[in-house]
Amino acid sequence: MQGVKKIVKTILLILLASLFVFPLLWMISSSMKPEESIYQDLDSIQALLPSFEVSQWLTSYSELFARFDILGYLFNSILYAAIVTFGSIFINGMAGYAFAKFQFFGKNLLFSLLLAMLIVPVETVVITQFTIIHNLGLVNSRLAVVLPMIANAFFIYLFRNFFIAVPNSIIESARIEGASNWSIFWRIMMPMSKPAIATVGTLSFIASWNDYIWPLMILTDGDKFPLQVAITNINSTQPVFTNQIMAILTISTIPLIIVYIFAQKYLLQGLGSSGTGSK
Amino acid sequence: MEATNQYADRNKKSKFSLHALNFHLQPLYFMLPAIILLGVFLFLPAILTIYYAFTDYYLLTPDQREFVGFSNFVELFTDPVFMKSLQNIAVFVVCIIIVQVGTALGLALLINKNRKGNIFLKIAFFSPVVMSLVVVSVLWLYLLNPADGLINSILQAVGIDAQPFLTSPKQAIYVIVFVSAWQGAGYQMLIFLAGLQNISREVYEAAKIDGANRWQSFLHITLPLLRPTTTLIIFTTLIAAFKLIIQPMIMTQGGPLNSTMTPIYYIFQTGFTDRLVGYASAMTVVFGVLIAIVSFLQRKLAKEDI
């Protein structure tokens, strides 16, 4: 009796897990079989398995690469994500340092203003952001894709909290040795804040990689599109082949899988980025 | 040696304490890049949006904009699509909180038990999180295809009629709730799990000795001790849910019959596709104030809780 109960329980758990993974499996397996097999396999478990002939696995990928400049889109996505990630670590880190370790006139006011900006829902002001980019003459430039994503009030706040914990005595002794503020920031503060750097870096990378609405608005040249915009573009370019669509979806997901595997322990830190920000 | 003396001299003159700045302008250099970027791309747009809301700004002729008073605001309150979008987002927000947060809590409780193979369950539940919203939306568009999608063929295999899903004005918004919850629950499961693991085993053991059954200890120990986590998750979900745009944009284009039109999507269409920046700004102000109020309340409540 106990054994039967255990088996039923296990089956239910497997069913529940399948509910979460089957779309991902279908996506990957459909990208690895001929177009007609996708629809022939729908009513059997074979829907979640790639083609039985290994030689067919990469056919849809090579067709996709022949039709579209996938490497170009991949390059664009990586370029934007890299600039946003490093820019964000650097610029928000610098501002966080200023808020944590300097006394200056208007600091509290500026800091309150910064916290108030956490409330502004960025997504609602994209139209006005667009008019500003338009006035700056930056429409359809790569610069316009990354610029608004770099500075982030929450990340400044996060860095500040980390930097405050660095003992002043360390900074003092460095200063007595003749270190400038710049080298204190670069040689002491940043190396002591690796978890903050990892958190901000991971979250910035994911945000940039997944960004869709903004590059869609700002870019008109197809050769500047990041992958996310390219996906919907390819999905509306006739003829549409399901296996090729699943291939591009898979390609654009792989880098994120890698990031999530390596940065999993920093993910939860980002809670406040869309949430309370209070700790 | 010389550097030390210089520093000591300067410090004597300075009114500030030891750890304070030696050059008054230095903090400014460190903040300048962030301040400029935040100013130009967040602060200025927020202010300009309020100004544009009172004009008839047309995207292609910015110089001809004129002050029109409150007429944009009068118009939006009689705009059936905007009203419909507010109604839709209310439905979406309520449903997503119940479905997604409920699912996340359930999954976390399931995984919190020590069981062989838990790591596989955890990976399975988390796997949708690694896909971007664009990927998720396009993927489910294929899965939910009424004619030859995988979901309908599974339903038919177990004897359920094929469903219209996204092509039905009645079902579409709930399908979007389902897809969004499916994508997001795994992430919140991790947060709940962290919260659960902070509750010490001793509390449960003490309750057990006092004769509490599993349901009672869940109700009287787990839930109350998990409250800060739950509050945090509910409000992060709430704020994110208000901004729904990518899923309807890709899966339904707001249809059928505006049944999945959301405020942010409508603002995007009006301001960008139809180029009516003035009118879109008025809607942004109304909706933005709504989000800001919720966000502010969240901070108040969360502070009490955490």
mmCIF file of N, CA and C in Angstrom, chain B residues 39-118:
data_model
loop_
_atom_site.group_PDB
_atom_site.id
_atom_site.type_symbol
_atom_site.label_atom_id
_atom_site.label_comp_id
_atom_site.label_asym_id
_atom_site.label_seq_id
_atom_site.Cartn_x
_atom_site.Cartn_y
_atom_site.Cartn_z
ATOM 1 N N GLY B 39 19.081 61.950 -15.254
ATOM 2 C CA GLY B 39 18.385 63.212 -15.509
ATOM 3 C C GLY B 39 17.767 63.233 -16.894
ATOM 4 N N VAL B 40 18.584 62.865 -17.895
ATOM 5 C CA VAL B 40 18.120 62.970 -19.282
ATOM 6 C C VAL B 40 17.098 61.886 -19.620
ATOM 7 N N PHE B 41 17.278 60.681 -19.069
ATOM 8 C CA PHE B 41 16.424 59.573 -19.523
ATOM 9 C C PHE B 41 15.361 59.132 -18.521
ATOM 10 N N LEU B 42 15.330 59.759 -17.339
ATOM 11 C CA LEU B 42 14.273 59.391 -16.400
ATOM 12 C C LEU B 42 13.581 60.628 -15.820
ATOM 13 N N PHE B 43 14.381 61.515 -15.240
ATOM 14 C CA PHE B 43 13.809 62.685 -14.587
ATOM 15 C C PHE B 43 13.166 63.622 -15.613
ATOM 16 N N LEU B 44 13.951 63.996 -16.624
ATOM 17 C CA LEU B 44 13.432 64.886 -17.672
ATOM 18 C C LEU B 44 12.198 64.301 -18.372
ATOM 19 N N PRO B 45 12.240 63.030 -18.805
ATOM 20 C CA PRO B 45 11.034 62.461 -19.422
ATOM 21 C C PRO B 45 9.815 62.520 -18.502
ATOM 22 N N ALA B 46 10.035 62.266 -17.200
ATOM 23 C CA ALA B 46 8.895 62.307 -16.277
ATOM 24 C C ALA B 46 8.282 63.707 -16.254
ATOM 25 N N ILE B 47 9.155 64.729 -16.182
ATOM 26 C CA ILE B 47 8.670 66.118 -16.151
ATOM 27 C C ILE B 47 8.024 66.490 -17.494
ATOM 28 N N LEU B 48 8.734 66.156 -18.586
ATOM 29 C CA LEU B 48 8.220 66.512 -19.920
ATOM 30 C C LEU B 48 6.875 65.845 -20.208
ATOM 31 N N THR B 49 6.726 64.603 -19.732
ATOM 32 C CA THR B 49 5.467 63.898 -19.968
ATOM 33 C C THR B 49 4.302 64.686 -19.373
ATOM 34 N N ILE B 50 4.524 65.217 -18.178
ATOM 35 C CA ILE B 50 3.462 66.003 -17.541
ATOM 36 C C ILE B 50 3.162 67.244 -18.381
ATOM 37 N N TYR B 51 4.220 67.883 -18.896
ATOM 38 C CA TYR B 51 4.021 69.066 -19.742
ATOM 39 C C TYR B 51 3.312 68.701 -21.050
ATOM 40 N N TYR B 52 3.808 67.635 -21.722
ATOM 41 C CA TYR B 52 3.210 67.217 -23.002
ATOM 42 C C TYR B 52 1.733 66.868 -22.844
ATOM 43 N N ALA B 53 1.366 66.390 -21.662
ATOM 44 C CA ALA B 53 -0.016 65.958 -21.437
ATOM 45 C C ALA B 53 -1.008 67.104 -21.656
ATOM 46 N N PHE B 54 -0.501 68.337 -21.521
ATOM 47 C CA PHE B 54 -1.384 69.499 -21.698
ATOM 48 C C PHE B 54 -1.230 70.128 -23.083
ATOM 49 N N THR B 55 -0.562 69.398 -24.012
ATOM 50 C CA THR B 55 -0.380 69.930 -25.360
ATOM 51 C C THR B 55 -0.953 68.958 -26.391
ATOM 52 N N ASP B 56 -0.971 69.413 -27.668
ATOM 53 C CA ASP B 56 -1.427 68.511 -28.740
ATOM 54 C C ASP B 56 -0.236 68.007 -29.552
ATOM 55 N N TYR B 57 0.889 67.779 -28.859
ATOM 56 C CA TYR B 57 2.133 67.324 -29.471
ATOM 57 C C TYR B 57 1.881 66.156 -30.438
ATOM 58 N N TYR B 58 2.248 66.370 -31.723
ATOM 59 C CA TYR B 58 2.217 65.312 -32.724
ATOM 60 C C TYR B 58 3.666 64.959 -33.029
ATOM 61 N N LEU B 59 4.007 63.670 -33.024
ATOM 62 C CA LEU B 59 5.399 63.227 -33.079
ATOM 63 C C LEU B 59 6.192 63.859 -34.220
ATOM 64 N N LEU B 60 5.563 64.011 -35.386
ATOM 65 C CA LEU B 60 6.305 64.492 -36.556
ATOM 66 C C LEU B 60 6.422 66.012 -36.605
ATOM 67 N N THR B 61 5.574 66.718 -35.881
ATOM 68 C CA THR B 61 5.625 68.188 -35.907
ATOM 69 C C THR B 61 5.736 68.738 -34.485
ATOM 70 N N PRO B 62 6.858 68.461 -33.816
ATOM 71 C CA PRO B 62 6.988 68.882 -32.426
ATOM 72 C C PRO B 62 6.907 70.405 -32.246
ATOM 73 N N ASP B 63 7.319 71.173 -33.272
ATOM 74 C CA ASP B 63 7.361 72.630 -33.118
ATOM 75 C C ASP B 63 5.977 73.267 -33.148
ATOM 76 N N GLN B 64 5.015 72.553 -33.710
ATOM 77 C CA GLN B 64 3.680 73.146 -33.819
ATOM 78 C C GLN B 64 2.783 72.831 -32.636
ATOM 79 N N ARG B 65 3.375 72.245 -31.576
ATOM 80 C CA ARG B 65 2.511 71.857 -30.460
ATOM 81 C C ARG B 65 1.946 73.099 -29.755
ATOM 82 N N GLU B 66 0.711 72.958 -29.323
ATOM 83 C CA GLU B 66 0.063 74.058 -28.622
ATOM 84 C C GLU B 66 -0.529 73.578 -27.313
ATOM 85 N N PHE B 67 -0.652 74.515 -26.408
ATOM 86 C CA PHE B 67 -1.230 74.219 -25.109
ATOM 87 C C PHE B 67 -2.735 73.992 -25.265
ATOM 88 N N VAL B 68 -3.225 72.889 -24.775
ATOM 89 C CA VAL B 68 -4.646 72.602 -24.959
ATOM 90 C C VAL B 68 -5.381 72.410 -23.627
ATOM 91 N N GLY B 69 -4.732 72.791 -22.533
ATOM 92 C CA GLY B 69 -5.398 72.660 -21.234
ATOM 93 C C GLY B 69 -5.692 71.224 -20.881
ATOM 94 N N PHE B 70 -6.852 71.004 -20.325
ATOM 95 C CA PHE B 70 -7.192 69.672 -19.826
ATOM 96 C C PHE B 70 -7.899 68.797 -20.852
ATOM 97 N N SER B 71 -7.926 69.232 -22.122
ATOM 98 C CA SER B 71 -8.776 68.518 -23.078
ATOM 99 C C SER B 71 -8.341 67.072 -23.290
ATOM 100 N N ASN B 72 -7.006 66.795 -23.220
ATOM 101 C CA ASN B 72 -6.563 65.396 -23.340
ATOM 102 C C ASN B 72 -7.147 64.541 -22.218
ATOM 103 N N PHE B 73 -7.169 65.134 -21.017
ATOM 104 C CA PHE B 73 -7.665 64.376 -19.861
ATOM 105 C C PHE B 73 -9.161 64.133 -19.975
ATOM 106 N N VAL B 74 -9.882 65.156 -20.464
ATOM 107 C CA VAL B 74 -11.319 64.993 -20.658
ATOM 108 C C VAL B 74 -11.565 63.866 -21.654
ATOM 109 N N GLU B 75 -10.747 63.871 -22.728
ATOM 110 C CA GLU B 75 -10.926 62.870 -23.777
ATOM 111 C C GLU B 75 -10.661 61.452 -23.255
ATOM 112 N N LEU B 76 -9.607 61.305 -22.464
ATOM 113 C CA LEU B 76 -9.234 59.938 -22.085
ATOM 114 C C LEU B 76 -10.250 59.273 -21.177
ATOM 115 N N PHE B 77 -10.961 60.105 -20.388
ATOM 116 C CA PHE B 77 -11.949 59.490 -19.506
ATOM 117 C C PHE B 77 -13.202 59.054 -20.250
ATOM 118 N N THR B 78 -13.319 59.490 -21.516
ATOM 119 C CA THR B 78 -14.448 59.014 -22.318
ATOM 120 C C THR B 78 -13.955 58.104 -23.447
ATOM 121 N N ASP B 79 -12.653 57.756 -23.386
ATOM 122 C CA ASP B 79 -12.090 56.879 -24.415
ATOM 123 C C ASP B 79 -12.386 55.426 -24.045
ATOM 124 N N PRO B 80 -13.264 54.755 -24.808
ATOM 125 C CA PRO B 80 -13.647 53.386 -24.416
ATOM 126 C C PRO B 80 -12.475 52.426 -24.388
ATOM 127 N N VAL B 81 -11.492 52.627 -25.281
ATOM 128 C CA VAL B 81 -10.354 51.691 -25.314
ATOM 129 C C VAL B 81 -9.501 51.854 -24.050
ATOM 130 N N PHE B 82 -9.264 53.117 -23.650
ATOM 131 C CA PHE B 82 -8.460 53.341 -22.442
ATOM 132 C C PHE B 82 -9.184 52.771 -21.219
ATOM 133 N N MET B 83 -10.480 53.000 -21.154
ATOM 134 C CA MET B 83 -11.261 52.470 -20.029
ATOM 135 C C MET B 83 -11.219 50.938 -20.023
ATOM 136 N N LYS B 84 -11.358 50.370 -21.222
ATOM 137 C CA LYS B 84 -11.308 48.905 -21.348
ATOM 138 C C LYS B 84 -9.931 48.391 -20.889
ATOM 139 N N SER B 85 -8.874 49.144 -21.254
ATOM 140 C CA SER B 85 -7.523 48.700 -20.891
ATOM 141 C C SER B 85 -7.328 48.727 -19.372
ATOM 142 N N LEU B 86 -7.922 49.730 -18.708
ATOM 143 C CA LEU B 86 -7.828 49.786 -17.246
ATOM 144 C C LEU B 86 -8.548 48.598 -16.613
ATOM 145 N N GLN B 87 -9.714 48.288 -17.197
ATOM 146 C CA GLN B 87 -10.491 47.144 -16.714
ATOM 147 C C GLN B 87 -9.690 45.851 -16.907
ATOM 148 N N ASN B 88 -9.076 45.697 -18.102
ATOM 149 C CA ASN B 88 -8.285 44.493 -18.381
ATOM 150 C C ASN B 88 -7.128 44.349 -17.414
ATOM 151 N N ILE B 89 -6.437 45.462 -17.144
ATOM 152 C CA ILE B 89 -5.248 45.354 -16.307
ATOM 153 C C ILE B 89 -5.658 45.030 -14.874
ATOM 154 N N ALA B 90 -6.830 45.508 -14.452
ATOM 155 C CA ALA B 90 -7.323 45.172 -13.114
ATOM 156 C C ALA B 90 -7.555 43.664 -13.016
ATOM 157 N N VAL B 91 -8.203 43.099 -14.033
ATOM 158 C CA VAL B 91 -8.434 41.648 -14.067
ATOM 159 C C VAL B 91 -7.099 40.915 -14.052
ATOM 160 N N PHE B 92 -6.181 41.373 -14.902
ATOM 161 C CA PHE B 92 -4.884 40.707 -15.013
ATOM 162 C C PHE B 92 -4.136 40.732 -13.682
ATOM 163 N N VAL B 93 -4.092 41.916 -13.054
ATOM 164 C CA VAL B 93 -3.326 42.073 -11.812
ATOM 165 C C VAL B 93 -3.884 41.160 -10.717
ATOM 166 N N VAL B 94 -5.197 41.161 -10.565
ATOM 167 C CA VAL B 94 -5.799 40.325 -9.521
ATOM 168 C C VAL B 94 -5.525 38.840 -9.793
ATOM 169 N N CYS B 95 -5.759 38.415 -11.043
ATOM 170 C CA CYS B 95 -5.570 37.001 -11.384
ATOM 171 C C CYS B 95 -4.115 36.581 -11.238
ATOM 172 N N ILE B 96 -3.198 37.410 -11.710
ATOM 173 C CA ILE B 96 -1.796 36.998 -11.707
ATOM 174 C C ILE B 96 -1.297 36.867 -10.270
ATOM 175 N N ILE B 97 -1.774 37.731 -9.378
ATOM 176 C CA ILE B 97 -1.322 37.644 -7.992
ATOM 177 C C ILE B 97 -1.796 36.339 -7.370
ATOM 178 N N ILE B 98 -3.075 36.013 -7.615
ATOM 179 C CA ILE B 98 -3.599 34.770 -7.039
ATOM 180 C C ILE B 98 -2.884 33.562 -7.657
ATOM 181 N N VAL B 99 -2.839 33.510 -8.988
ATOM 182 C CA VAL B 99 -2.314 32.324 -9.666
ATOM 183 C C VAL B 99 -0.802 32.193 -9.482
ATOM 184 N N GLN B 100 -0.084 33.270 -9.774
ATOM 185 C CA GLN B 100 1.375 33.165 -9.758
ATOM 186 C C GLN B 100 1.937 33.031 -8.342
ATOM 187 N N VAL B 101 1.487 33.877 -7.435
ATOM 188 C CA VAL B 101 2.010 33.826 -6.074
ATOM 189 C C VAL B 101 1.565 32.526 -5.398
ATOM 190 N N GLY B 102 0.314 32.127 -5.653
ATOM 191 C CA GLY B 102 -0.176 30.863 -5.102
ATOM 192 C C GLY B 102 0.645 29.686 -5.599
ATOM 193 N N THR B 103 0.875 29.650 -6.908
ATOM 194 C CA THR B 103 1.676 28.569 -7.489
ATOM 195 C C THR B 103 3.084 28.574 -6.901
ATOM 196 N N ALA B 104 3.684 29.751 -6.829
ATOM 197 C CA ALA B 104 5.057 29.847 -6.328
ATOM 198 C C ALA B 104 5.153 29.316 -4.904
ATOM 199 N N LEU B 105 4.178 29.680 -4.060
ATOM 200 C CA LEU B 105 4.183 29.211 -2.671
ATOM 201 C C LEU B 105 4.023 27.693 -2.623
ATOM 202 N N GLY B 106 3.091 27.192 -3.433
ATOM 203 C CA GLY B 106 2.864 25.749 -3.490
ATOM 204 C C GLY B 106 4.122 24.991 -3.897
ATOM 205 N N LEU B 107 4.768 25.473 -4.939
ATOM 206 C CA LEU B 107 5.984 24.817 -5.419
ATOM 207 C C LEU B 107 7.086 24.859 -4.364
ATOM 208 N N ALA B 108 7.198 26.001 -3.673
ATOM 209 C CA ALA B 108 8.244 26.134 -2.658
ATOM 210 C C ALA B 108 8.002 25.155 -1.512
ATOM 211 N N LEU B 109 6.739 25.033 -1.088
ATOM 212 C CA LEU B 109 6.417 24.095 -0.006
ATOM 213 C C LEU B 109 6.732 22.662 -0.428
ATOM 214 N N LEU B 110 6.449 22.371 -1.701
ATOM 215 C CA LEU B 110 6.695 21.040 -2.246
ATOM 216 C C LEU B 110 8.187 20.705 -2.223
ATOM 217 N N ILE B 111 8.988 21.692 -2.577
ATOM 218 C CA ILE B 111 10.427 21.466 -2.690
ATOM 219 C C ILE B 111 11.122 21.527 -1.345
ATOM 220 N N ASN B 112 10.506 22.218 -0.396
ATOM 221 C CA ASN B 112 11.134 22.429 0.906
ATOM 222 C C ASN B 112 11.299 21.121 1.689
ATOM 223 N N LYS B 113 10.460 20.126 1.335
ATOM 224 C CA LYS B 113 10.619 18.822 1.991
ATOM 225 C C LYS B 113 11.881 18.167 1.450
ATOM 226 N N ASN B 114 12.520 17.378 2.326
ATOM 227 C CA ASN B 114 13.687 16.647 1.842
ATOM 228 C C ASN B 114 13.234 15.434 1.059
ATOM 229 N N ARG B 115 13.524 15.437 -0.196
ATOM 230 C CA ARG B 115 13.090 14.322 -1.028
ATOM 231 C C ARG B 115 14.159 14.110 -2.087
ATOM 232 N N LYS B 116 14.334 12.843 -2.456
ATOM 233 C CA LYS B 116 15.264 12.553 -3.545
ATOM 234 C C LYS B 116 14.734 13.194 -4.825
ATOM 235 N N GLY B 117 15.598 13.737 -5.620
ATOM 236 C CA GLY B 117 15.163 14.270 -6.904
ATOM 237 C C GLY B 117 14.613 15.680 -6.830
ATOM 238 N N ASN B 118 14.701 16.296 -5.638
ATOM 239 C CA ASN B 118 14.219 17.669 -5.503
ATOM 240 C C ASN B 118 14.911 18.640 -6.437
#
